Structure formats: structure tokens, C-alpha cells
PDB file of C-alpha atoms in Angstrom:
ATOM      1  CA  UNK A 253     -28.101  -5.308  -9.210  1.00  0.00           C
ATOM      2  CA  UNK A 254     -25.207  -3.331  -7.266  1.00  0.00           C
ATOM      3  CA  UNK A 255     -24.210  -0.069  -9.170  1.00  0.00           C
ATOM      4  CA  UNK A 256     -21.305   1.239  -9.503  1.00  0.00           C
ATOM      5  CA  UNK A 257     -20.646   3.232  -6.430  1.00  0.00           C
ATOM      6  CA  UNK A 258     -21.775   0.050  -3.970  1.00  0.00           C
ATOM      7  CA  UNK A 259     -19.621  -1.831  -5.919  1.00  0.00           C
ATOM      8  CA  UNK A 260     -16.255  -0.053  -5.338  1.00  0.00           C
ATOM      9  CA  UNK A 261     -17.383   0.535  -1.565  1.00  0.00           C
ATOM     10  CA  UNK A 262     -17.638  -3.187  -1.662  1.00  0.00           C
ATOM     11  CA  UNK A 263     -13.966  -3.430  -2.954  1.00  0.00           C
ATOM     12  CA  UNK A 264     -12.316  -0.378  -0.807  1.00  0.00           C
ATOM     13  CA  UNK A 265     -14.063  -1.980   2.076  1.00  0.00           C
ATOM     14  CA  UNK A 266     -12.272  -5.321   1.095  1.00  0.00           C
ATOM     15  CA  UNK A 267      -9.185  -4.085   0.460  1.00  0.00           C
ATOM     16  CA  UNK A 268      -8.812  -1.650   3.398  1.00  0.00           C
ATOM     17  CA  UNK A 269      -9.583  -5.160   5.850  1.00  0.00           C
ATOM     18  CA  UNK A 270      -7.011  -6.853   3.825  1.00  0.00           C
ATOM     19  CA  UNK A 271      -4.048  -3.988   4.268  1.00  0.00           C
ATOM     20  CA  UNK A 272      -4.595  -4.583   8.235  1.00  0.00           C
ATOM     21  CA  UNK A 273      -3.610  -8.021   8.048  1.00  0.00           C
ATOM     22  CA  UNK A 274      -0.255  -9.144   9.350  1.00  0.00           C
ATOM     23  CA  UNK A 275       2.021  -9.949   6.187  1.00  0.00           C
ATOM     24  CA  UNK A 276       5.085  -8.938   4.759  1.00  0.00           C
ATOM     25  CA  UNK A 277       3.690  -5.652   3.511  1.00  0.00           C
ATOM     26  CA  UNK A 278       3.096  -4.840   7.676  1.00  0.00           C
ATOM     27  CA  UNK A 279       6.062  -6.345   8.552  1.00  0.00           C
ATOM     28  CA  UNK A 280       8.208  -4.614   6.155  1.00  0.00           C
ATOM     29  CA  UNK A 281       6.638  -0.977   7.155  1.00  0.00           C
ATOM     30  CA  UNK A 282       6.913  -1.897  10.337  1.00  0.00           C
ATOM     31  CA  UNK A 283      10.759  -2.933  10.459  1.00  0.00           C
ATOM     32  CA  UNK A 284      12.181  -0.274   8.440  1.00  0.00           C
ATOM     33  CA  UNK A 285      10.071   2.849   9.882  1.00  0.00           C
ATOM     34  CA  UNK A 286      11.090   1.378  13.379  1.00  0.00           C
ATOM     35  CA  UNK A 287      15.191   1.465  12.582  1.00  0.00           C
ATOM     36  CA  UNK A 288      15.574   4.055  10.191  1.00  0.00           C
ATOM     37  CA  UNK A 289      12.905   6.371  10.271  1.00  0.00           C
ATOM     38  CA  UNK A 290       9.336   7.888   8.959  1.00  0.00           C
ATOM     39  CA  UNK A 291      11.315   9.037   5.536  1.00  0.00           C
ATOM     40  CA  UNK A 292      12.244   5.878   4.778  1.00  0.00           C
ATOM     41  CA  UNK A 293       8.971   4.275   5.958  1.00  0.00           C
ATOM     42  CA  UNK A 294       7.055   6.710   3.724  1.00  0.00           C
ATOM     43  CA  UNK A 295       9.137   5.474   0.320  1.00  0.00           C
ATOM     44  CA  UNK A 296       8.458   1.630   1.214  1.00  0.00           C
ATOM     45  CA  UNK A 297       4.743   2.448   1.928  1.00  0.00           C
ATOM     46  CA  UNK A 298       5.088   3.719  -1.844  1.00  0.00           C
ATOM     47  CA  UNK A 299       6.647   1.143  -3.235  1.00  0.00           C
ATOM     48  CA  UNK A 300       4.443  -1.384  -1.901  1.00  0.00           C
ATOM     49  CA  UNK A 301       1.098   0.822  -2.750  1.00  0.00           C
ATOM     50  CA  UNK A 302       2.666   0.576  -6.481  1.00  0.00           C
ATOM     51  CA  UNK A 303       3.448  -3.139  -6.075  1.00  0.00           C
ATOM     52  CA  UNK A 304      -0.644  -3.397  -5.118  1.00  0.00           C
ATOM     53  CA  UNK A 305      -1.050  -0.865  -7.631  1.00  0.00           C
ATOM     54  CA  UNK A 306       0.644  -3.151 -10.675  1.00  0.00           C
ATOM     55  CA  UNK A 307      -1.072  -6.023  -9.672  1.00  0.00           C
ATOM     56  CA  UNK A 308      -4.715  -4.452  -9.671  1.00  0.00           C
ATOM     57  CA  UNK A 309      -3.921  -3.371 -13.278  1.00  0.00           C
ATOM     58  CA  UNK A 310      -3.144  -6.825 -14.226  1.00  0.00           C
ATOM     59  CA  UNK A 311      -6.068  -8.530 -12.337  1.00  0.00           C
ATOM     60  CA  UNK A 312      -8.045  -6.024 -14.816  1.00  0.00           C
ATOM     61  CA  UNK A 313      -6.651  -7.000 -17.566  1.00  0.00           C
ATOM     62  CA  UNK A 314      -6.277 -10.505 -17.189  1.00  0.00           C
ATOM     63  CA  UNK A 315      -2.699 -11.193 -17.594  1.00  0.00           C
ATOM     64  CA  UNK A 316      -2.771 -12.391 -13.744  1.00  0.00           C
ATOM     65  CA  UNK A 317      -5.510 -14.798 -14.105  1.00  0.00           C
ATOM     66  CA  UNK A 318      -3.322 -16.187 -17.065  1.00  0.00           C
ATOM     67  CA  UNK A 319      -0.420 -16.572 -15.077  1.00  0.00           C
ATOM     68  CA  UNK A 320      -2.727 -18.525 -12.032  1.00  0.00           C
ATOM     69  CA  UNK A 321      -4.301 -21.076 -14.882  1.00  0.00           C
ATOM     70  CA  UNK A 322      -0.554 -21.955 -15.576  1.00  0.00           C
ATOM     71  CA  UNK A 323       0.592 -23.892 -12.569  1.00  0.00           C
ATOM     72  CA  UNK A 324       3.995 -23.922 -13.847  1.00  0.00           C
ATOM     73  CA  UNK A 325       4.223 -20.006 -14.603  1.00  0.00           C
ATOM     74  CA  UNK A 326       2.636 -19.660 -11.425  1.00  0.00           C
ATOM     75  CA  UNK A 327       5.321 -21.437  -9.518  1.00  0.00           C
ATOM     76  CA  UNK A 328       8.121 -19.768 -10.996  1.00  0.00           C
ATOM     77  CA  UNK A 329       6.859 -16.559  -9.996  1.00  0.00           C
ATOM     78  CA  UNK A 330       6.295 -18.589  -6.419  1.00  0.00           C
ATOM     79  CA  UNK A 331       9.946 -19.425  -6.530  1.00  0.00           C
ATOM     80  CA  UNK A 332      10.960 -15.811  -7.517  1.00  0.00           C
ATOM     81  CA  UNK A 333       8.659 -14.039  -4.724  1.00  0.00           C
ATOM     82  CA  UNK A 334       9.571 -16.884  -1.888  1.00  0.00           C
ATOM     83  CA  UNK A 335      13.694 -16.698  -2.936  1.00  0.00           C
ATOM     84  CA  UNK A 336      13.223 -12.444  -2.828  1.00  0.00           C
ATOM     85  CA  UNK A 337      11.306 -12.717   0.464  1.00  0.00           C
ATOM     86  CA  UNK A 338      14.047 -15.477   1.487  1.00  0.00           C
ATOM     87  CA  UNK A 339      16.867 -13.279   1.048  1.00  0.00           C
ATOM     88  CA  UNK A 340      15.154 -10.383   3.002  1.00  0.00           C
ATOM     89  CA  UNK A 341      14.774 -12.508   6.122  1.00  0.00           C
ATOM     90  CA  UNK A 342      18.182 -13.486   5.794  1.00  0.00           C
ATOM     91  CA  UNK A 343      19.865 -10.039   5.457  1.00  0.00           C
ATOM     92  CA  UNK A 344      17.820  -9.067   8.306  1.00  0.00           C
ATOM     93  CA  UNK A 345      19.526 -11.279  10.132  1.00  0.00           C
ATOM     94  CA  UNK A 346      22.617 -11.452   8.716  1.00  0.00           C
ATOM     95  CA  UNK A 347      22.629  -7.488   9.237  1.00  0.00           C
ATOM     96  CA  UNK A 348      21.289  -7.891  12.960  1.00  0.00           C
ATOM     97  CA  UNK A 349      24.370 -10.212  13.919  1.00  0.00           C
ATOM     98  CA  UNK A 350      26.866  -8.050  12.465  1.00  0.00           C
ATOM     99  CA  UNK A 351      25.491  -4.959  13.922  1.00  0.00           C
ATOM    100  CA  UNK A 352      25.875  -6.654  17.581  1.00  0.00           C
ATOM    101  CA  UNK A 353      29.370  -7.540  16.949  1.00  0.00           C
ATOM    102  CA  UNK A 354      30.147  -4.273  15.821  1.00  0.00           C
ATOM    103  CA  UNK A 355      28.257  -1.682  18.018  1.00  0.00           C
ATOM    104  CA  UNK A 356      31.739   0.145  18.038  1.00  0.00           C
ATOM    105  CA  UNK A 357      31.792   1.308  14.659  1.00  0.00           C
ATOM    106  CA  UNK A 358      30.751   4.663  13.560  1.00  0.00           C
ATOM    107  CA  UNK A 359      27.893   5.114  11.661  1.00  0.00           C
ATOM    108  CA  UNK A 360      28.970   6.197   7.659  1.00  0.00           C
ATOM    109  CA  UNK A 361      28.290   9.842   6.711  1.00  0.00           C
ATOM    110  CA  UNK A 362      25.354  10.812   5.318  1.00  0.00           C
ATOM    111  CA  UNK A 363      25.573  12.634   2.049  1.00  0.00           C
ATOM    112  CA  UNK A 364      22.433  13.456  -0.711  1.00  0.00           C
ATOM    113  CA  UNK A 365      24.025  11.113  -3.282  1.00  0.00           C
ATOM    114  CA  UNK A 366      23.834   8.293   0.059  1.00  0.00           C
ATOM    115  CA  UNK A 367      19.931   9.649   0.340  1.00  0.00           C
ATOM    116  CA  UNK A 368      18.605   9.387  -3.074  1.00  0.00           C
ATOM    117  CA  UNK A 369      20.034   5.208  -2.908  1.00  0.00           C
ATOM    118  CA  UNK A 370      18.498   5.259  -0.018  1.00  0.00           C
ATOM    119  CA  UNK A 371      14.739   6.364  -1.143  1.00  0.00           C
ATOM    120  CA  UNK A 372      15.042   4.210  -4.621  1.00  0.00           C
ATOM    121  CA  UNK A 373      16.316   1.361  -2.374  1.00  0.00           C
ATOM    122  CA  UNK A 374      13.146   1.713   0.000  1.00  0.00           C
ATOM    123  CA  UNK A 375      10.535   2.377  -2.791  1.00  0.00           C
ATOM    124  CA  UNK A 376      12.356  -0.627  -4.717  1.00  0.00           C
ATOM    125  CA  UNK A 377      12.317  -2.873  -1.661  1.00  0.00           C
ATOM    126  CA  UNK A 378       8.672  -1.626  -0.914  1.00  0.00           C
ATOM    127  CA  UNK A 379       7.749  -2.606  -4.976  1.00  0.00           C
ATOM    128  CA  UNK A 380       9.029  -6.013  -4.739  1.00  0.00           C
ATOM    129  CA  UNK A 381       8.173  -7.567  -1.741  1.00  0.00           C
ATOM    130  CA  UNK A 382       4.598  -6.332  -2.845  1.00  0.00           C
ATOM    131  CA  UNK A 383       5.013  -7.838  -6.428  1.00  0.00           C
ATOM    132  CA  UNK A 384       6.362 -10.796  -6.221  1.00  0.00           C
ATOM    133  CA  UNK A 385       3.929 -12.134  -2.896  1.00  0.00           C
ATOM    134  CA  UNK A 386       2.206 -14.450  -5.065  1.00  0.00           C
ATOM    135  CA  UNK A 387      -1.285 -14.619  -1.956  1.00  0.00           C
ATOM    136  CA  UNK A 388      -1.222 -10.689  -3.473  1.00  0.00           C
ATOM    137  CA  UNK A 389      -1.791 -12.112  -6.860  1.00  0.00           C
ATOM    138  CA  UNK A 390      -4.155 -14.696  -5.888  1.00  0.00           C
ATOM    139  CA  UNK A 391      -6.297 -12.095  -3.763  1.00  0.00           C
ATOM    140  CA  UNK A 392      -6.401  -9.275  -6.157  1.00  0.00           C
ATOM    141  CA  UNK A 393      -7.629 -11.718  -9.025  1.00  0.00           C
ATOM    142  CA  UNK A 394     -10.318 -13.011  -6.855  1.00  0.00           C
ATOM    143  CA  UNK A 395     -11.059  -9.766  -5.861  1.00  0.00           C
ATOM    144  CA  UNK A 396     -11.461  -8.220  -9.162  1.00  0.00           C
ATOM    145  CA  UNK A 397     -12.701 -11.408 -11.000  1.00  0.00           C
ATOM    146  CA  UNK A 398     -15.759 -11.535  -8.050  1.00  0.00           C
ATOM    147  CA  UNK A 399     -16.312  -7.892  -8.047  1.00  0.00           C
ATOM    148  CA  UNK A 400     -15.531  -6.048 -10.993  1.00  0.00           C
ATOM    149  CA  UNK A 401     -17.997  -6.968 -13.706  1.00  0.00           C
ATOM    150  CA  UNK A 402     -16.850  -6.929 -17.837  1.00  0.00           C
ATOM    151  CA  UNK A 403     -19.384  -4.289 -18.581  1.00  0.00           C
ATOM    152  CA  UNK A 404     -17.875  -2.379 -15.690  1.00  0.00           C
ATOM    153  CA  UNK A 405     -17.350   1.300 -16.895  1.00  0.00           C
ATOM    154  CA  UNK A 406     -13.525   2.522 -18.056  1.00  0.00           C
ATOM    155  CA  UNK A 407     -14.046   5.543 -15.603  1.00  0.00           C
ATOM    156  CA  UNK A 408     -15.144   2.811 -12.991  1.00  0.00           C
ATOM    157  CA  UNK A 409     -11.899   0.529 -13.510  1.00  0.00           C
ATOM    158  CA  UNK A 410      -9.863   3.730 -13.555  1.00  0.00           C
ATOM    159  CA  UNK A 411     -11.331   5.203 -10.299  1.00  0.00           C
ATOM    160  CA  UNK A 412     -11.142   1.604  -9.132  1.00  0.00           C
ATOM    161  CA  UNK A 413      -7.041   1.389  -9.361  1.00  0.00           C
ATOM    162  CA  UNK A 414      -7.287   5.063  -7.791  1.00  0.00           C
ATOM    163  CA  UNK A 415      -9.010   3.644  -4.913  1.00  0.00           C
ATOM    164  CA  UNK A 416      -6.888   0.292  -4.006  1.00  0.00           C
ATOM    165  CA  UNK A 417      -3.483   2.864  -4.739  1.00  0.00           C
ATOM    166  CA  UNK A 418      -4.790   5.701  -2.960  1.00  0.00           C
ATOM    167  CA  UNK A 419      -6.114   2.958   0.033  1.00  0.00           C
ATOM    168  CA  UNK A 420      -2.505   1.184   0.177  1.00  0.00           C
ATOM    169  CA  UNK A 421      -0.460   4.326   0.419  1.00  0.00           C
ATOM    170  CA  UNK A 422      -2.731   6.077   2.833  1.00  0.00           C
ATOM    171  CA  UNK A 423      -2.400   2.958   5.307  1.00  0.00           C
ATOM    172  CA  UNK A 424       1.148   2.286   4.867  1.00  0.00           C
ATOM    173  CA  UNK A 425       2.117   5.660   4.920  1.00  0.00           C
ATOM    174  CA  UNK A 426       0.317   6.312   8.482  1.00  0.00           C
ATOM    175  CA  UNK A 427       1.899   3.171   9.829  1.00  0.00           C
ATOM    176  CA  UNK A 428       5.257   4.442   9.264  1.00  0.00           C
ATOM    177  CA  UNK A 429       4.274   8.187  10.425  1.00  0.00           C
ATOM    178  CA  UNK A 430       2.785   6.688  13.676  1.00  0.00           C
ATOM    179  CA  UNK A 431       5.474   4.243  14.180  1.00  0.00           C
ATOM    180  CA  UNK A 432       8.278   6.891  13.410  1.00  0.00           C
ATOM    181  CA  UNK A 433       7.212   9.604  16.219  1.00  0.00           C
ATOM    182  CA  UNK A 434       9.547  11.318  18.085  1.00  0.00           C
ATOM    183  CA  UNK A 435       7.570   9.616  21.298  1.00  0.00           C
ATOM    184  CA  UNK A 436       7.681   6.357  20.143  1.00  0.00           C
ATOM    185  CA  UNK A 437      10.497   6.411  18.932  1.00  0.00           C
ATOM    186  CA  UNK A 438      11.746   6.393  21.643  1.00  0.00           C
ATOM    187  CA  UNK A 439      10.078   3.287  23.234  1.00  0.00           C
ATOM    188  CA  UNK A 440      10.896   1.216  20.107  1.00  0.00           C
ATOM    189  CA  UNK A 441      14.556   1.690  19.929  1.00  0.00           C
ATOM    190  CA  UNK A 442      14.985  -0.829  23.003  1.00  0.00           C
ATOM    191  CA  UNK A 443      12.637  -3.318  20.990  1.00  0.00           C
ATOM    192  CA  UNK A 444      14.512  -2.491  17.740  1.00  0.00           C
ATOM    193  CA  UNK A 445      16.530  -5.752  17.986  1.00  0.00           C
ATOM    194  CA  UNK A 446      13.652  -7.961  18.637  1.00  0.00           C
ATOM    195  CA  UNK A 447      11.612  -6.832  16.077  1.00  0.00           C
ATOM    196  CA  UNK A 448      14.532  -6.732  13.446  1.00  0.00           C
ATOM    197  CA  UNK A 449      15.085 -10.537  14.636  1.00  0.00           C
ATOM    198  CA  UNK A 450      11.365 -11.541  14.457  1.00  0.00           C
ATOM    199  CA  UNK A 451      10.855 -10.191  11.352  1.00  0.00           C
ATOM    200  CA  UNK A 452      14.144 -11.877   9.579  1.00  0.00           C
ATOM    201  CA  UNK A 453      11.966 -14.936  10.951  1.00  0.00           C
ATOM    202  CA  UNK A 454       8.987 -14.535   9.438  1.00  0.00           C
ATOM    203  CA  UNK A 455      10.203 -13.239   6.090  1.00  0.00           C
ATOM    204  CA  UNK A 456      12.708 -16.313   6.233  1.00  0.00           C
ATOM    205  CA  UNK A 457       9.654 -18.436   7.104  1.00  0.00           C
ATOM    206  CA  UNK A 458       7.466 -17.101   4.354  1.00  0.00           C
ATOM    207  CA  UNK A 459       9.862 -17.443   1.747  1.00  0.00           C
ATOM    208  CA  UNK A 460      11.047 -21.446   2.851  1.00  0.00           C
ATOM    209  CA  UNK A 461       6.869 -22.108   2.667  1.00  0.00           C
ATOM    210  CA  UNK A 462       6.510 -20.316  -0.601  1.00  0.00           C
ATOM    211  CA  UNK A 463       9.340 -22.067  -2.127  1.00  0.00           C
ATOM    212  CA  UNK A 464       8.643 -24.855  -0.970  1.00  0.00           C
ATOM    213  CA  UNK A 465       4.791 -25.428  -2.356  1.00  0.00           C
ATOM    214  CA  UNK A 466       6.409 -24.122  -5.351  1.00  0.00           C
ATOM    215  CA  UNK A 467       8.885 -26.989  -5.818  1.00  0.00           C
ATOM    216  CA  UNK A 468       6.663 -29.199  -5.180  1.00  0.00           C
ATOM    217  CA  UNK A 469       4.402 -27.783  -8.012  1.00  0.00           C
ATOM    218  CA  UNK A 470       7.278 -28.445 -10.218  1.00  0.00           C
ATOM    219  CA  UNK A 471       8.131 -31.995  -9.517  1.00  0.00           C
ATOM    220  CA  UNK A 472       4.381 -32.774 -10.346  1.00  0.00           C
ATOM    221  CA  UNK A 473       4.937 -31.150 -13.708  1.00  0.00           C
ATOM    222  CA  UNK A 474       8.513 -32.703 -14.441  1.00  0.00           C
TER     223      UNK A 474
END
């Protein structure tokens, strides 16, 4: 029988694999720290370690296993995360093609009132696209459903959510620090279009495929 300790080895082990996969998490981290810097990469590596955060707390409870069982619940929130990760793409792109057609215009000043909107905008942006990707929900309920046992300790559930927050943050975090270096910087800025452009795509993409299964889902239910 696995104790305690091998078991939450087992699951940072897991997780930390996982959070190196190419998603929307990466791709998100990736854009923003790229264009606007290592600040603003470090508040949407926050909000997405709380989005992971949030949904390890209700694998543990439960309350996301009774949202999978529900096909219909589960497809709305389908529809909500696909429409959210829709209209990302789309800005991106939307924002990318006005940006070309106005490279004359001077940038707005920054002020500290502009700053705070623009760290809750990052952490919020950073929270959602986290929270409402419903493969996080699915792979955090078979995570803790196949790992975490019900006679699992409180102090082992607590250290547990410690572990996937602390994980998430860490790795998101040093993605933007690494991809925000004076150094590199420099190298990305001539790439900044293309990879503002590719990922518009791909959260576009996600979010038609997402919306799509969940439509479907609700014609079979209508």
C-alpha cells in the first residue's frame, strides 16, 4: 500500500508532466510574456496556478465529478470555456490586424491606475482560461479520483492543493521570466507577430472544437 508521501510524489510527478504540455495555459504564458513583458507574464502564471488551484479543490470535494456525471451541466460549462477561449483567439487577432494597420500610432501613457487594470486583467485572464478548459476538469478529477484515496489525511489533501498550486505557479512563472529576458527579448520581438497570429489560431481552434462537441452533446439531450 503507497503511503502518503509516495502518493503525492506520484501526483506532483503527474502534474508537473502535465504543466509541460502544449495547451492554452502554455500558449497563453507564452503570448503575453512575449509582447508585454515578465510582469505581466508573472500575474497570468497566477491566475492560471489559481484556476488549477480551484479546480483541485473541487476534484476533492466532489462537486467536479458531479458536474462530469451530468452531460448536460458538463456541456454548458464546455460551451462557456470553448466561447471564452473563442473570443481570446479572436481578439488576438482582431488586435494583431489593427496593430499592423496602425503601427503609426503612439503607444497610450502609462499611469498606476492603467497598471493595476492591467495586473487584475492578466491574473483574471490567467484564472479563466484555466477554469473554464473543461480537459482541466476532466484531468484533475481523474487525477484525484485515481490517486487520492477517501481515508486520505486532511493535512495530506491540504499539502496536496499546496503542491499542484505551488507546482503551477513555479512553472508558469519561470516560463514567463525566461521568455521575458532582456536577451531574448530581443530575438522574440521579430517573431512577436507570428506567435501572436498562431496563437489567435489555436485558441480560435480550441474553442470551435470545444463548442462544437458541446453542441452536439446538447442536441442528443434535446
Amino acid at each position: 500500500m503507497l503511503t502518503e508521501s509516495h502518493i503525492l510524489l506520484t501526483l506532483a510527478s503527474i502534474h508537473w508532466i502535465a504543466l509541460m504540455s502544449p495547451g492554452p495555459d502554455f500558449a497563453l504564458v507564452v503570448q503575453n510574456a512575449t509582447r508585454y513583458g515578465r510582469s505581466t507574464g508573472i500575474y497570468i502564471a497566477l491566475g492560471l496556478s489559481f484556476g488549477i488551484l480551484t479546480h483541485s479543490i473541487l476534484s476533492l470535494t466532489g462537486i467536479s465529478l458531479i458536474v462530469h456525471t451530468h452531460p448536460v451541466w458538463f456541456a454548458l460549462i464546455q460551451i462557456a470555456g470553448g466561447s471564452y477561449l473563442g473570443w481570446l483567439g479572436i481578439s488576438t487577432l482582431k488586435g494583431l490586424y489593427q496593430r499592423r494597420h496602425n503601427r503609426h500610432q503612439s503607444p497610450q501613457p502609462s499611469s498606476s491606475s492603467l497598471w493595476l487594470d492591467n495586473r487584475k486583467q492578466a491574473f483574471s485572464k490567467g484564472f479563466l482560461t484555466n477554469l473554464l478548459n473543461p480537459k482541466a476538469l476532466v484531468f484533475f478529477i481523474s487525477l484525484m479520483s485515481s490517486l487520492i484515496p477517501v481515508d486520505f489525511s486532511a493535512s495530506g489533501k491540504l499539502l496536496a492543493l499546496v503542491i499542484l498550486w505551488g507546482l503551477s505557479f513555479f512553472w508558469f512563472a519561470l516560463l514567463a521570466w525566461l521568455l521575458s529576458s532582456q536577451r531574448l527579448q530581443h530575438r522574440l520581438q521579430s517573431a512577436a507577430v507570428f506567435i501572436d497570429g498562431l496563437c489567435g489560431v489555436i485558441f480560435s481552434v480550441l474553442g470551435l472544437i470545444i463548442g462544437y462537441h458541446a453542441c452536439t452533446t446538447l442536441t442528443l439531450f434535446a
